[in-house]
Coordinates of C-alpha atoms in Angstrom, one line a residue:
M1 CA -21.4 15.5 10.7
I2 CA -18.6 13.0 11.1
G3 CA -15.8 14.4 13.5
S4 CA -15.3 17.5 15.6
I5 CA -13.8 20.9 15.0
L6 CA -12.5 20.9 18.6
L7 CA -10.3 17.8 18.0
A8 CA -9.0 19.3 14.8
M9 CA -8.2 22.7 16.3
A10 CA -6.4 21.1 19.3
A11 CA -3.8 19.8 16.9
F12 CA -2.7 23.3 15.9
T13 CA -0.3 25.8 17.5
L14 CA -0.8 29.5 17.5
T15 CA 2.0 29.8 14.9
E16 CA 0.3 27.5 12.4
N17 CA -0.1 29.2 9.0
I18 CA -3.8 29.4 8.3
P19 CA -4.4 29.4 4.5
P20 CA -5.9 32.4 2.8
A21 CA -9.7 32.7 2.4
V22 CA -11.4 31.5 -0.8
D23 CA -13.2 33.6 -3.4
P24 CA -16.6 31.9 -3.9
L25 CA -16.5 32.6 -7.6
I26 CA -13.3 30.6 -8.2
A27 CA -13.5 28.2 -5.3
Q28 CA -12.2 24.6 -6.0
I29 CA -11.9 21.5 -4.0
E30 CA -8.1 20.9 -3.5
T31 CA -7.4 17.3 -4.5
G32 CA -3.6 17.3 -4.5
D33 CA -3.4 15.0 -1.5
A34 CA -5.9 12.5 -3.0
D35 CA -4.1 12.6 -6.3
R36 CA -0.7 11.9 -4.7
F37 CA -2.3 9.0 -2.7
A38 CA -3.8 7.6 -5.9
A39 CA -0.5 7.6 -7.7
L40 CA 1.2 5.8 -4.8
F41 CA -1.7 3.3 -4.5
E42 CA -1.6 2.4 -8.2
R43 CA 2.2 2.2 -8.3
T44 CA 2.2 -0.3 -5.4
N45 CA -0.7 -2.4 -6.7
G46 CA -2.8 -1.3 -3.8
R47 CA -0.4 -2.3 -1.1
P48 CA 1.6 0.8 0.0
T49 CA 3.8 0.2 3.0
A50 CA 3.8 2.4 6.1
A51 CA 7.2 3.8 5.1
Q52 CA 6.0 4.7 1.6
L53 CA 2.8 6.3 3.0
Q54 CA 4.9 8.4 5.5
R55 CA 7.4 9.5 2.9
E56 CA 5.2 10.0 -0.2
Y57 CA 1.8 10.9 1.4
L58 CA 2.0 12.2 4.9
D59 CA 5.3 14.0 4.8
Q60 CA 4.3 15.9 1.7
G61 CA 0.8 16.5 2.9
S62 CA -1.1 19.7 2.7
Y63 CA -2.5 21.8 5.6
G64 CA -5.6 19.5 5.2
V65 CA -3.6 16.4 5.9
K66 CA -2.2 18.0 9.0
I67 CA -5.7 18.6 10.2
F68 CA -6.8 15.1 9.4
T69 CA -3.9 13.2 10.9
P70 CA -4.6 13.5 14.6
N71 CA -7.5 11.3 15.7
R72 CA -8.2 10.2 12.1
I73 CA -5.3 9.0 10.0
R74 CA -3.3 8.8 13.2
D75 CA -0.1 7.6 11.6
A76 CA 1.3 5.8 8.6
S77 CA 1.1 2.3 10.2
H78 CA -2.5 2.7 11.0
L79 CA -3.3 4.0 7.5
A80 CA -1.4 1.1 6.0
S81 CA -3.4 -1.4 8.0
R82 CA -6.7 0.1 7.0
I83 CA -5.7 0.1 3.3
A84 CA -4.7 -3.6 3.6
A85 CA -8.0 -4.4 5.3
K86 CA -10.1 -2.7 2.6
P87 CA -8.2 -2.5 -0.7
D88 CA -11.3 -2.6 -2.8
L89 CA -12.7 0.4 -1.0
Y90 CA -9.6 2.5 -1.6
A91 CA -9.5 1.4 -5.2
K92 CA -13.1 2.5 -5.7
A93 CA -12.4 5.8 -3.9
I94 CA -9.5 6.8 -6.3
R95 CA -10.8 5.3 -9.5
T96 CA -14.5 6.1 -9.2
C97 CA -15.2 8.7 -6.5
L98 CA -12.2 11.0 -7.0
P99 CA -13.2 11.9 -10.6
I100 CA -16.7 12.5 -9.5
A101 CA -15.6 14.8 -6.6
K102 CA -13.5 16.8 -9.1
Q103 CA -16.7 17.5 -11.0
T104 CA -18.5 19.2 -8.1
T105 CA -17.0 22.6 -8.5
S106 CA -20.4 24.1 -9.4
E107 CA -22.0 22.7 -6.2
L108 CA -19.1 24.1 -4.1
R109 CA -19.3 27.5 -5.7
A110 CA -23.1 27.7 -5.4
T111 CA -22.8 26.8 -1.7
Y112 CA -20.1 29.3 -1.1
L113 CA -22.0 32.1 -2.9
A114 CA -24.9 31.4 -0.6
F115 CA -22.7 31.6 2.4
H116 CA -21.2 34.8 1.1
G117 CA -24.7 36.3 0.8
L118 CA -25.7 35.1 4.2
L119 CA -22.5 36.0 6.1
P120 CA -20.5 38.4 3.8
E121 CA -18.0 39.3 6.6
R122 CA -16.9 35.7 7.1
A123 CA -13.8 34.3 5.3
L124 CA -14.6 31.2 3.4
P125 CA -12.4 28.1 4.2
R126 CA -10.3 26.1 1.7
I127 CA -11.6 22.6 1.1
Y128 CA -9.1 19.7 1.0
L129 CA -9.9 16.2 -0.2
V130 CA -7.7 13.7 1.5
V131 CA -7.6 9.9 2.0
G132 CA -7.9 8.7 5.5
A133 CA -8.4 5.6 7.6
D134 CA -12.1 5.2 6.8
N135 CA -13.2 6.7 10.1
S136 CA -14.3 10.2 9.1
G137 CA -16.1 11.8 6.3
G138 CA -15.0 15.3 7.2
T139 CA -13.9 17.8 9.8
A140 CA -13.0 21.4 10.1
G141 CA -10.0 23.4 11.4
P142 CA -8.9 27.0 11.3
G143 CA -9.5 28.4 7.8
A144 CA -10.2 25.0 6.3
Q145 CA -12.4 22.0 6.0
V146 CA -11.1 18.5 5.1
L147 CA -13.1 15.6 3.6
G148 CA -12.2 11.9 3.8
L149 CA -12.6 10.6 0.3
E150 CA -12.8 6.8 1.1
T151 CA -15.5 7.3 3.7
L152 CA -17.6 9.5 1.5
C153 CA -17.2 7.0 -1.3
R154 CA -18.3 4.1 0.9
I155 CA -21.5 5.8 2.1
S156 CA -22.5 6.8 -1.5
E157 CA -24.3 4.2 -3.5
T158 CA -24.5 6.2 -6.8
P159 CA -22.6 9.1 -8.4
E160 CA -25.5 11.4 -7.8
Q161 CA -25.7 10.5 -4.1
L162 CA -22.0 11.2 -3.8
R163 CA -22.5 14.7 -5.3
T164 CA -25.4 15.3 -2.9
I165 CA -23.3 14.2 0.1
L166 CA -20.4 16.3 -0.9
R167 CA -22.6 19.4 -1.2
G168 CA -23.9 18.7 2.3
F169 CA -20.4 18.4 3.7
Y170 CA -19.3 21.6 1.9
A171 CA -22.1 23.4 3.8
H172 CA -22.0 21.6 7.2
E173 CA -18.3 21.8 7.7
T174 CA -18.1 25.4 6.6
V175 CA -20.4 26.3 9.5
H176 CA -18.0 24.5 11.9
V177 CA -15.2 26.7 10.6
F178 CA -17.4 29.7 11.4
Q179 CA -18.5 28.6 14.9
S180 CA -16.9 30.0 18.0
N181 CA -16.1 27.5 20.8
D182 CA -14.7 29.8 23.4
D183 CA -17.2 28.6 26.0
E184 CA -17.1 24.8 25.2
E185 CA -16.4 23.9 28.9
K186 CA -19.5 25.7 30.1
G187 CA -23.0 24.2 30.5
N188 CA -24.1 20.7 29.7
A189 CA -21.6 19.0 27.3
L190 CA -24.2 16.9 25.6
L191 CA -26.5 19.9 25.0
R192 CA -23.6 21.9 23.6
D193 CA -22.6 19.2 21.2
V194 CA -26.2 18.6 20.0
L195 CA -26.7 22.4 19.4
T196 CA -23.3 22.8 17.8
E197 CA -24.0 20.1 15.2
G198 CA -27.7 21.1 14.9
A199 CA -26.7 24.6 14.1
A200 CA -24.4 23.3 11.4
D201 CA -27.2 21.3 9.8
F202 CA -29.7 24.1 10.1
I203 CA -27.5 26.7 8.5
A204 CA -26.4 24.2 5.9
M205 CA -30.0 23.6 5.1
L206 CA -30.6 27.4 4.7
V207 CA -27.8 27.7 2.1
T208 CA -28.5 24.5 0.2
G209 CA -32.3 24.2 0.5
R210 CA -31.9 20.5 1.4
Q211 CA -32.0 18.4 4.5
M212 CA -28.5 17.1 5.3
D213 CA -29.8 13.5 5.9
P214 CA -33.3 12.9 4.6
A215 CA -33.4 9.3 5.8
R216 CA -32.5 10.4 9.4
T217 CA -35.2 13.1 9.2
A218 CA -37.8 10.6 8.0
W219 CA -37.0 8.3 10.9
A220 CA -37.0 11.0 13.5
E221 CA -40.0 13.2 12.7
P222 CA -42.7 10.7 13.7
R223 CA -40.7 9.8 16.9
E224 CA -40.1 13.4 18.0
A225 CA -42.1 13.1 21.2
E226 CA -40.2 10.0 22.4
L227 CA -36.9 11.4 21.3
W228 CA -37.5 14.6 23.2
E229 CA -38.3 12.5 26.3
Q230 CA -35.1 10.5 26.0
F231 CA -33.1 13.6 25.4
Q232 CA -34.4 15.2 28.6
A233 CA -33.4 12.1 30.6
D234 CA -30.0 12.1 29.0
L235 CA -29.4 15.7 29.8
K236 CA -30.0 14.9 33.5
T237 CA -27.6 11.9 33.3
T238 CA -24.8 14.1 31.8
A239 CA -25.4 17.2 34.0
G240 CA -22.3 18.6 35.6
L241 CA -19.8 16.4 33.6
R242 CA -17.3 17.3 31.0
M243 CA -16.9 15.1 28.0
N244 CA -13.5 13.8 29.2
E245 CA -15.2 12.8 32.5
M246 CA -17.7 10.5 30.9
K247 CA -15.9 7.2 31.0
P248 CA -16.8 4.4 28.5
G249 CA -19.5 2.1 29.8
T250 CA -21.0 4.6 32.2
P251 CA -24.6 5.9 31.9
A252 CA -23.3 9.3 31.0
A253 CA -21.1 8.0 28.2
E254 CA -24.0 5.9 26.9
S255 CA -26.3 9.0 27.0
V256 CA -23.8 11.0 24.8
H257 CA -23.3 8.0 22.4
R258 CA -27.0 7.8 21.8
W259 CA -26.9 11.2 20.1
V260 CA -23.5 12.1 18.8
A261 CA -20.1 10.6 17.9
N262 CA -21.7 7.3 17.0
Y263 CA -21.0 7.0 13.3
G264 CA -21.1 3.3 12.5
S265 CA -22.1 2.4 16.0
A266 CA -25.5 4.0 16.7
P267 CA -27.8 2.3 19.2
S268 CA -29.9 -0.6 17.7
G269 CA -32.7 0.8 15.6
W270 CA -31.4 4.3 15.6
P271 CA -29.7 6.2 12.7
G272 CA -26.2 7.6 13.2
E273 CA -25.9 11.0 14.9
A274 CA -29.6 11.5 15.7
G275 CA -28.5 14.5 17.8
Y276 CA -27.8 16.4 14.7
W277 CA -31.5 16.2 13.7
L278 CA -32.7 17.0 17.3
G279 CA -30.3 20.0 17.5
Q280 CA -31.6 21.3 14.2
R281 CA -35.2 21.0 15.4
I282 CA -34.4 22.9 18.6
W283 CA -32.7 25.7 16.5
E284 CA -35.6 25.7 14.0
R285 CA -38.1 26.5 16.7
W286 CA -35.8 29.0 18.3
Y287 CA -35.1 30.7 15.0
N288 CA -38.8 31.0 14.2
R289 CA -39.2 33.1 17.3
Q290 CA -36.5 35.6 16.3
A291 CA -37.5 38.8 14.6
D292 CA -34.0 39.5 13.1
K293 CA -33.1 36.4 11.1
A294 CA -29.7 37.6 10.1
A295 CA -28.8 38.3 13.8
A296 CA -30.2 34.9 14.7
V297 CA -27.8 33.1 12.3
R298 CA -24.9 34.9 13.8
A299 CA -26.1 34.0 17.3
M300 CA -26.2 30.4 16.3
L301 CA -22.5 30.5 15.5
E302 CA -21.6 31.9 18.9
L303 CA -23.9 29.7 21.1
R304 CA -23.6 31.9 24.2
D305 CA -26.5 30.5 26.2
P306 CA -27.4 26.9 25.3
E307 CA -30.0 26.6 28.1
A308 CA -31.9 29.6 26.7
V309 CA -31.9 28.1 23.2
L310 CA -33.2 24.9 24.6
A311 CA -36.0 26.6 26.5
A312 CA -37.1 28.6 23.4
G313 CA -36.8 25.5 21.1
S314 CA -38.4 22.9 23.3
F315 CA -40.8 20.4 21.9
V316 CA -44.4 20.9 23.0
K317 CA -47.0 18.2 22.4

């Protein structure tokens, strides 16, 4: 989905206090940060200064704001500039979408009860709703997932669509909290990213019974053969390189951008994050070959051998 658990985790030290796990029966989306932002926005007639945002929003921010600040909110000046550029979006987010988000407790609890049944040994993360710089709908960190209200509001055309998108994020980002990334430097970086996001979408579909992005699926399914051919070529282009070695403008960087980390800037004619769908399809074929489905889900979270998963989940005409 939008953002990376690795970036969020990098912002934390080993001494950071991870919040306690959530009981699925009483889980709630924590909106204190969004409520505080809303009060400041209204009091300043939609024009909060960087100093006000720092003092009244960021400095008082929850654990979720701490996750969302690096690489997303960035700092108070950046946030102030984004609000000034899109005041109508932020007004809609707090006046229309925030009340709807507060009404999705049943969707959250249903999703968490499904996760508890599937992975009873896993601690369920807290969910924080924050206001960001309109560059991320959500991310995950240790013990928590964080959702960007204004971005989710912007991509939702109706209240029902917002509820559906929120439930998708509740599921997808929870998988990211569960995933182990101990070996993220090993193997092909593009393949690992596609399988990491694909696993999140696949497991999210198991617990919700829904495709995370039906429009993207409808676009990709009839093109699967050509997408697979392109992916094979892009794996060759990125072979042997780490993500931080793929400089902008190089063929390797373009290969990665075709599939992931392209929200709002996907290649012409392509939906955003097509790699999520492709990764889900690879996992689906791999999963269908596994006799022990419960063990298979846990293996998805660990991703110890991406090449073996690719081989078992390859597209065959």
